[in-house]
Coordinates of C-alpha atoms in Angstrom, one line a residue:
M1 CA 29.3 -139.7 98.0
K2 CA 26.9 -142.4 96.7
T3 CA 24.6 -144.1 99.2
N4 CA 24.5 -147.5 97.6
I5 CA 28.2 -148.2 98.3
L6 CA 30.3 -148.0 101.5
A7 CA 32.0 -144.8 101.7
R8 CA 35.2 -146.6 102.9
D9 CA 35.6 -147.7 99.2
T10 CA 35.7 -144.1 98.0
V11 CA 37.7 -142.4 100.6
P12 CA 40.0 -139.8 99.2
P13 CA 43.6 -139.4 100.3
I14 CA 44.1 -138.1 103.8
T15 CA 45.5 -134.6 104.3
L16 CA 46.7 -133.1 107.5
P17 CA 45.2 -130.2 109.6
P18 CA 47.2 -127.1 110.3
D19 CA 50.1 -127.4 112.6
K20 CA 48.4 -125.7 115.5
T21 CA 45.5 -127.9 115.2
L22 CA 47.8 -131.0 115.3
L23 CA 49.5 -129.8 118.5
D24 CA 46.0 -128.8 120.0
M25 CA 44.9 -132.4 119.4
L26 CA 47.9 -133.7 121.2
Y27 CA 47.2 -131.6 124.2
Y28 CA 43.6 -132.7 124.4
M29 CA 44.3 -136.4 124.0
K30 CA 47.0 -136.2 126.8
L31 CA 44.7 -134.0 129.0
T32 CA 42.0 -136.7 128.5
R33 CA 44.2 -139.6 129.3
E34 CA 45.7 -137.9 132.4
L35 CA 42.3 -136.6 133.7
E36 CA 40.6 -140.0 133.4
F37 CA 43.7 -141.7 135.0
R38 CA 43.4 -139.5 138.0
I39 CA 39.7 -140.2 138.3
E40 CA 39.7 -143.9 137.8
R41 CA 43.0 -144.9 139.3
K42 CA 43.5 -142.3 142.0
L43 CA 40.4 -140.5 143.2
Y44 CA 38.0 -143.5 142.8
R45 CA 40.3 -145.7 144.8
Q46 CA 40.6 -143.0 147.5
G47 CA 36.8 -143.0 147.9
K48 CA 36.5 -139.4 146.6
I49 CA 34.2 -140.2 143.6
V50 CA 30.5 -140.4 143.8
G51 CA 29.1 -143.4 141.9
G52 CA 30.7 -145.4 139.2
V53 CA 33.5 -144.4 136.8
Y54 CA 33.6 -145.1 133.1
V55 CA 36.6 -144.0 130.9
G56 CA 37.7 -144.1 127.4
R57 CA 41.4 -145.1 127.8
G58 CA 42.8 -145.9 124.4
Q59 CA 39.8 -144.3 122.6
E60 CA 41.0 -140.6 123.1
A61 CA 41.6 -140.0 119.4
I62 CA 37.9 -140.3 118.5
A63 CA 36.3 -137.5 120.5
V64 CA 39.3 -135.2 120.0
G65 CA 39.7 -135.7 116.3
S66 CA 36.1 -135.2 115.6
C67 CA 35.3 -132.3 117.8
I68 CA 38.4 -130.2 117.3
D69 CA 37.1 -128.2 114.4
L70 CA 33.4 -127.9 115.4
R71 CA 31.9 -124.3 115.5
Q72 CA 30.7 -123.0 118.8
D73 CA 27.1 -123.2 117.7
D74 CA 27.4 -126.9 116.7
A75 CA 26.0 -129.4 119.2
V76 CA 27.7 -132.5 120.7
C77 CA 25.9 -135.4 122.2
P78 CA 28.9 -137.3 123.8
S79 CA 28.8 -140.7 125.5
H80 CA 30.6 -141.7 128.8
R81 CA 33.9 -142.5 127.0
D82 CA 34.2 -139.1 125.2
M83 CA 35.8 -136.9 127.8
G84 CA 37.8 -135.1 125.1
A85 CA 34.5 -133.6 123.7
F86 CA 33.7 -132.1 127.1
L87 CA 37.2 -130.5 127.4
I88 CA 37.3 -129.1 123.7
R89 CA 33.7 -127.6 124.3
G90 CA 35.1 -125.6 127.2
M91 CA 34.0 -127.5 130.3
T92 CA 36.6 -126.8 132.9
L93 CA 38.7 -129.4 134.7
R94 CA 37.4 -128.1 137.9
T95 CA 33.7 -128.4 136.8
I96 CA 34.3 -132.0 135.6
L97 CA 36.1 -133.1 138.8
A98 CA 33.5 -131.3 141.0
Q99 CA 30.8 -133.2 139.1
Y100 CA 32.6 -136.6 139.7
M101 CA 32.9 -135.6 143.4
G102 CA 29.2 -134.7 143.7
R103 CA 30.1 -131.0 144.6
K104 CA 27.8 -128.1 144.2
T105 CA 30.1 -126.6 141.6
G106 CA 29.8 -129.6 139.3
A107 CA 27.9 -129.4 136.0
T108 CA 24.7 -130.8 137.7
K109 CA 25.3 -129.0 141.0
G110 CA 25.8 -132.3 142.8
K111 CA 22.4 -133.7 141.7
D112 CA 23.4 -136.5 139.5
S113 CA 26.3 -139.1 139.3
N114 CA 29.5 -138.2 137.4
M115 CA 28.8 -139.2 133.9
H116 CA 25.3 -137.6 133.2
M117 CA 26.8 -134.1 132.7
G118 CA 26.2 -131.5 130.0
D119 CA 26.2 -127.7 129.5
L120 CA 23.6 -126.2 127.1
S121 CA 25.5 -122.9 127.1
K122 CA 28.3 -124.9 125.3
N123 CA 25.9 -127.0 123.2
L124 CA 26.8 -130.1 125.2
V125 CA 23.9 -132.4 125.6
A126 CA 24.0 -134.7 128.8
F127 CA 23.7 -138.2 127.7
V128 CA 21.2 -140.8 128.5
S129 CA 22.3 -144.1 130.4
M130 CA 20.7 -146.3 127.8
L131 CA 23.2 -145.0 125.1
G132 CA 21.1 -145.7 122.1
D133 CA 18.8 -143.1 123.3
N134 CA 21.3 -140.5 122.3
V135 CA 20.5 -141.1 118.6
P136 CA 16.9 -140.1 118.6
V137 CA 17.8 -137.0 120.7
A138 CA 20.6 -136.1 118.2
A139 CA 18.1 -136.6 115.3
G140 CA 15.6 -134.2 116.9
I141 CA 18.4 -131.6 117.5
G142 CA 19.4 -131.9 113.9
L143 CA 15.8 -131.7 112.7
S144 CA 15.4 -128.5 114.7
F145 CA 18.4 -127.1 112.9
K146 CA 17.0 -127.8 109.5
M147 CA 13.6 -126.5 110.3
R148 CA 15.2 -123.3 111.4
G149 CA 17.2 -122.9 108.3
Q150 CA 20.5 -123.0 110.4
D151 CA 23.8 -124.5 109.0
R152 CA 24.6 -126.1 112.3
V153 CA 25.7 -129.7 112.8
A154 CA 25.2 -132.2 115.6
L155 CA 27.8 -134.9 116.6
C156 CA 26.4 -138.0 118.2
F157 CA 28.6 -140.6 119.9
F158 CA 27.8 -144.1 121.0
G159 CA 29.4 -147.5 121.4
D160 CA 29.0 -150.7 119.4
G161 CA 26.6 -152.0 121.9
A162 CA 24.2 -149.1 121.3
T163 CA 23.8 -150.2 117.8
S164 CA 22.1 -153.4 118.7
R165 CA 19.2 -151.5 120.4
G166 CA 15.9 -150.7 118.8
D167 CA 16.1 -146.8 119.6
W168 CA 19.3 -146.6 117.7
H169 CA 17.7 -148.0 114.5
E170 CA 14.7 -145.8 115.0
G171 CA 16.8 -142.7 115.4
I172 CA 19.1 -143.5 112.5
N173 CA 16.1 -144.1 110.3
M174 CA 14.4 -140.9 111.1
A175 CA 17.6 -138.9 110.8
S176 CA 18.1 -140.3 107.3
V177 CA 14.5 -139.8 106.1
F178 CA 14.6 -136.2 107.2
K179 CA 18.2 -135.7 106.0
V180 CA 19.2 -134.0 109.2
P181 CA 22.7 -132.5 109.7
V182 CA 23.9 -135.2 112.2
V183 CA 27.2 -137.1 112.1
F184 CA 26.8 -140.4 114.0
I185 CA 30.1 -141.6 115.5
C186 CA 30.6 -145.2 116.8
N187 CA 33.3 -145.9 119.3
N188 CA 33.6 -149.7 118.4
N189 CA 35.7 -150.8 121.3
Q190 CA 34.9 -154.5 120.6
Y191 CA 32.9 -155.1 123.9
A192 CA 29.5 -154.0 125.1
Y193 CA 30.2 -154.3 128.8
S194 CA 31.5 -158.0 128.8
T195 CA 29.8 -159.0 125.5
P196 CA 32.1 -159.3 122.6
L197 CA 31.0 -157.9 119.2
E198 CA 30.3 -161.2 117.6
R199 CA 27.9 -162.1 120.4
Q200 CA 25.8 -159.1 119.8
M201 CA 25.5 -158.4 116.0
A202 CA 25.5 -160.7 112.8
V203 CA 27.1 -158.2 110.4
E204 CA 30.8 -157.7 110.4
N205 CA 30.9 -153.9 110.7
V206 CA 28.6 -151.3 112.3
A207 CA 29.1 -149.1 109.3
D208 CA 27.6 -151.8 107.0
R209 CA 24.3 -151.0 108.6
A210 CA 24.4 -147.5 107.1
E211 CA 23.6 -148.6 103.6
A212 CA 20.2 -150.0 104.8
Y213 CA 19.2 -146.6 105.9
G214 CA 20.5 -144.7 102.8
M215 CA 23.4 -142.9 104.4
P216 CA 27.1 -143.2 103.8
G217 CA 29.0 -145.4 106.3
E218 CA 32.7 -145.2 106.7
I219 CA 35.1 -147.5 108.7
I220 CA 38.3 -145.9 110.0
D221 CA 41.1 -146.7 112.4
G222 CA 39.8 -145.0 115.6
N223 CA 43.4 -145.0 117.0
D224 CA 44.6 -142.9 114.2
I225 CA 43.6 -139.3 115.1
V226 CA 44.4 -138.0 111.6
A227 CA 42.0 -140.5 110.1
V228 CA 39.3 -139.5 112.6
W229 CA 39.8 -135.9 111.8
D230 CA 39.7 -136.4 108.1
A231 CA 36.5 -138.6 108.2
A232 CA 34.7 -136.4 110.6
S233 CA 35.6 -133.2 108.7
R234 CA 34.2 -134.6 105.4
A235 CA 31.1 -135.9 107.2
I236 CA 30.5 -132.5 108.9
E237 CA 31.0 -130.5 105.8
R238 CA 28.6 -132.9 104.0
A239 CA 26.0 -132.5 106.8
R240 CA 26.4 -128.7 107.0
S241 CA 25.9 -128.4 103.2
G242 CA 22.4 -130.1 103.4
H243 CA 23.2 -133.6 102.3
G244 CA 22.0 -135.4 105.5
P245 CA 23.6 -137.6 108.0
A246 CA 26.5 -140.1 107.9
L247 CA 27.8 -142.8 110.1
I248 CA 31.5 -143.2 111.0
E249 CA 32.7 -146.4 112.7
C250 CA 35.9 -146.0 114.6
K251 CA 37.6 -149.3 115.3
T252 CA 39.3 -149.1 118.6
F253 CA 39.7 -150.9 122.0
R254 CA 38.8 -150.2 125.5
M255 CA 42.1 -150.5 127.4
T256 CA 40.4 -151.1 130.8
G257 CA 37.2 -152.7 132.2
H258 CA 33.8 -151.4 131.4
S259 CA 34.1 -149.4 134.6
A260 CA 36.4 -148.9 137.5
H261 CA 34.9 -151.8 139.4
D262 CA 35.4 -154.1 136.5
D263 CA 38.8 -155.9 136.1
A264 CA 38.0 -157.0 132.4
G265 CA 38.9 -160.6 133.2
Y266 CA 36.7 -161.7 130.3
V267 CA 39.0 -160.0 127.9
P268 CA 41.9 -162.1 126.4
H269 CA 45.2 -160.9 127.5
E270 CA 46.6 -160.8 123.9
L271 CA 43.9 -158.3 122.8
F272 CA 45.3 -155.8 125.3
E273 CA 48.8 -156.5 124.1
F274 CA 47.7 -156.2 120.4
W275 CA 46.0 -152.7 121.0
K276 CA 48.7 -151.5 123.4
E277 CA 51.0 -151.4 120.3
R278 CA 48.5 -149.3 118.6
D279 CA 48.1 -146.7 121.4
P280 CA 46.7 -143.5 119.7
I281 CA 48.7 -141.1 121.8
H282 CA 52.0 -142.7 121.3
R283 CA 51.4 -143.1 117.6
F284 CA 50.4 -139.4 117.3
E285 CA 53.4 -138.3 119.3
Q286 CA 55.6 -140.2 116.9
L287 CA 54.0 -138.7 113.8
L288 CA 54.4 -135.1 115.3
T289 CA 58.1 -135.9 116.2
D290 CA 58.8 -137.2 112.7
R291 CA 57.3 -134.1 111.2
G292 CA 59.5 -131.9 113.4
L293 CA 56.5 -130.4 115.2
T294 CA 57.6 -131.5 118.7
T295 CA 60.4 -133.2 120.5
P296 CA 60.6 -135.8 123.3
T297 CA 61.5 -132.9 125.7
A298 CA 58.6 -130.8 124.6
I299 CA 56.2 -133.7 125.1
E300 CA 57.5 -134.2 128.6
E301 CA 57.0 -130.4 129.4
L302 CA 53.5 -130.8 127.9
Q303 CA 52.7 -133.6 130.3
Q304 CA 54.1 -131.6 133.3
R305 CA 51.9 -128.7 132.4
I306 CA 48.9 -131.0 132.2
N307 CA 49.9 -132.6 135.6
F308 CA 50.0 -129.2 137.1
E309 CA 46.6 -128.0 135.6
I310 CA 44.9 -131.2 137.0
D311 CA 46.6 -130.9 140.4
E312 CA 45.2 -127.4 140.7
A313 CA 41.6 -128.4 139.6
I314 CA 41.7 -131.4 142.0
Q315 CA 42.6 -129.2 144.9
A316 CA 39.9 -126.6 144.1
A317 CA 37.2 -129.2 143.5
E318 CA 38.0 -131.1 146.8
K319 CA 37.4 -127.7 148.7
D320 CA 34.2 -127.0 147.0
P321 CA 30.9 -127.6 149.0
L322 CA 28.6 -130.3 148.7
P323 CA 24.9 -129.4 147.9
E324 CA 22.5 -128.5 150.6
P325 CA 19.6 -131.1 151.1
A326 CA 17.2 -128.5 149.9
D327 CA 19.1 -128.2 146.6
C328 CA 17.7 -131.7 145.6
L329 CA 14.4 -130.2 144.4
R330 CA 15.8 -127.1 142.8
D331 CA 16.2 -126.9 139.0
V332 CA 14.6 -130.3 138.6
Y333 CA 11.1 -129.3 137.5
F334 CA 10.0 -126.2 135.7
E335 CA 8.9 -123.7 138.3
G336 CA 7.0 -121.2 136.2
T337 CA 9.2 -118.3 136.5
E338 CA 9.5 -117.5 132.8
E339 CA 6.7 -115.9 130.8

C-alpha cells in the first residue's frame, strides 16, 4: 500500500468473513442498538442514569466490524459512541448498566459518570472527554508494543470533530514517525455536536489528511459492516506486520442528538430520512437473509434473546449498591502498596 496515494484508490475486492463471524456481528450490532435504546430512551428518562448519555445509534457497524477479529492481547481505545467495542471485549451488560447507574459494581465502582469506563484486564482503555486526546494515548500504547517487540495492535476511535483538534494531529504525526501498530478509526457522523462538517474543516474528507502524515487513508461506507470489517482487517494486518499506522474514515450518521438532552433540531430532517434508508442493521439483516444465513423468524428470536439478556442485566444492576462515601478516595491515587 503506497503512502503517496489514497488507499481508497487501491482497495481490493471485498471478501466475506466466515459465517459464524457474520452471525456474531449481527448479534453484537443488535445488542448494541437495544442496550443503548434502553439507556437513552428508557432508563435516562426514568431518572435512573447518573450524568449525560451519548450513544451511537446508526453507527453500530463501525465498532463491531473493526473489533470482531481482534486478539485478546490487542488494545482498544473506544470513544463514547463505540458501545460494541465494550461488548465484544467482554464487558458484561450488568457492569455497563451499573456504570451508567453509578453503582458500586460498575467499571469505575461508581466513581465516574457513565461514559468514562474501561477495563485494563480486557485491554479496554477508558477514554478522555476531549476525544482527540485518545490519539496520543493510543500512539503511546502502540509505541510500547513496538519497543517490547510484541506483535500487538491498538485500535483508536474518534469522531470527525476530534480531527480538528491539535492533539489529534500531534498524535497522528508521532504514530506515523515511529511507525507504531495503531489503526485510527474515524466515526465521521457529519456533526461535531451541532457543528456540521463543512464548518469545522476545509478538506473534503478526514482520510485526505492521512497522506500529509505519510500513512494510508481509506474512506469506507461506515454503515456497511462488511466494508468496515474488510478495511479494518487489512489495516490491522498491516500494523501487526510492522508497517505502521493507518487511518480509516467511516462515513456514517448520528441518528439522534449529540446526547440524550439534545433534540438535534439543528439537523435537517431530510438527512435523517436519507440515512434511515441506509440503516446498518437492516442492511446487514437483508444481506444475511439473502445468503441464507438467517431468516426473519430467526432475527425475531435473536431480538427476543437480546431483550431477555438486557432485562436481566437491568434488574441486577438496579439492585446493586451505590458506593459508600468513603469509597470516593479509594483507587484514585497510588497508595504505595506495591514494591
